[in-house]
XYZ file of C-alpha atoms in Angstrom:
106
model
C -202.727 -130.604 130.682
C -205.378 -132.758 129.318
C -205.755 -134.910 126.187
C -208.034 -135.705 123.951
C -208.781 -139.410 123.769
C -209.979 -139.260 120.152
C -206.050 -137.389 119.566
C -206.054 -136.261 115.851
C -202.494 -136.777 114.539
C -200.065 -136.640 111.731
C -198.808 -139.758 109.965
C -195.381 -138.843 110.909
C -196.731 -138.674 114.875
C -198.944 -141.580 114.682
C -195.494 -144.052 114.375
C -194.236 -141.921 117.507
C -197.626 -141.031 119.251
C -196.247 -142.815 122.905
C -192.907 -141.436 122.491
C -193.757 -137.878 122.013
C -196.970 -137.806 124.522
C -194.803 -139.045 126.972
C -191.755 -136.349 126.465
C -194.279 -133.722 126.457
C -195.514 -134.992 130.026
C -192.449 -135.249 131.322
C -191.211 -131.544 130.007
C -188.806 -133.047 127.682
C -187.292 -130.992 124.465
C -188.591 -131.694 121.206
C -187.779 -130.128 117.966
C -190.359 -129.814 115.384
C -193.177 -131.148 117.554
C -196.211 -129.752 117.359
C -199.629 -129.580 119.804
C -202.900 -128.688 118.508
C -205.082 -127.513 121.464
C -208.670 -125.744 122.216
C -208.321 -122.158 122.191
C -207.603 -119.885 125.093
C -209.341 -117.276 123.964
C -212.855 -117.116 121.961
C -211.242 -115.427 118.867
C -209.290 -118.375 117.562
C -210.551 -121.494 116.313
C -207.310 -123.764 117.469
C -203.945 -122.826 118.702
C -201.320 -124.381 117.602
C -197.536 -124.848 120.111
C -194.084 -125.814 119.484
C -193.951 -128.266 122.110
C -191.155 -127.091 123.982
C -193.366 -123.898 124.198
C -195.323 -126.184 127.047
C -192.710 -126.663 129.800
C -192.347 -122.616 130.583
C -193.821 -121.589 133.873
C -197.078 -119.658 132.566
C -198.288 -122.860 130.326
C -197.806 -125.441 132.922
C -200.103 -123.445 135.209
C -203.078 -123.391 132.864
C -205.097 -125.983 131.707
C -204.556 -126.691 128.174
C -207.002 -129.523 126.243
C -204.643 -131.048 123.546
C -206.581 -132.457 120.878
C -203.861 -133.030 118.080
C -200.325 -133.519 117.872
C -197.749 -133.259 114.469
C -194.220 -133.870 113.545
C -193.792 -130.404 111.649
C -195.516 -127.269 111.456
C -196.835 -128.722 107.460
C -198.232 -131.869 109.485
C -199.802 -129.594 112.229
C -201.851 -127.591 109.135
C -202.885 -130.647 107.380
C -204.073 -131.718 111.192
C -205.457 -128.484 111.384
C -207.668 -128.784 108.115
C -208.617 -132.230 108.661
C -210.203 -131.322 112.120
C -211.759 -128.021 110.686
C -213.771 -129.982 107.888
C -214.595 -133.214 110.227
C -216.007 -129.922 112.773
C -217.992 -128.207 110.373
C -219.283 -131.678 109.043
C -220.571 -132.812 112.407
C -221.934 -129.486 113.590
C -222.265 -126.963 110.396
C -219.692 -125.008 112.549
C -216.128 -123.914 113.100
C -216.122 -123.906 116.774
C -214.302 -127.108 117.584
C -215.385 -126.743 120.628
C -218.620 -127.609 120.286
C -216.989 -130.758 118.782
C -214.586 -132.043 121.507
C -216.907 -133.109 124.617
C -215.104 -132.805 127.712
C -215.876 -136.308 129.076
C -213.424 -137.401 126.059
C -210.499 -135.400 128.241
C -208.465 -137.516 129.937
């Protein structure tokens, strides 16, 4: 698991950003957290995890870039749209992607 060192957030996870980026390394529960990360496939622009969803077998074997993080699955859509416009700004595109280098990764 890698994150994005330019993390977009939620105002609700930005007072809790250590707290919940450390239970998420360290596989612990949380209700109503949310991770924004790049897509696994080339037919989505985001997806978008519960983060308990992270400590089953299959997604701690794959390497998922986590670029956002939300208390909320209302936060993790305004996170969503915020990162969408800021992308299409920057490149005239929808492929964030493009947007997130990956010497920003960390």
């Amino acid at each position: 698991m890698k994150w994005y060192k330019d993390l977009y957030m939620g105002e609700l996870a930005v007072k809790r950003k250590r707290k919940i980026i450390s239970r998420i390394k360290h596989g612990k529960v949380q209700i109503g957290v949310y991770v924004l990360a790049l897509p696994l496939n080339d037919d989505n622009i985001l997806d978008i995890y519960p983060s308990y969803i992270l400590n089953q077998k299959y997604y701690r074997n794959i390497a998922i870039n986590i670029v956002g993080i939300a208390c909320g699955y209302e936060e993790a859509m305004e996170v969503l749209q915020r990162m969408v416009i800021d992308c299409y700004t920057s490149t005239g595109q929808f492929k964030i992607c493009d947007m997130t280098e990956d010497d920003k990764f960390s």
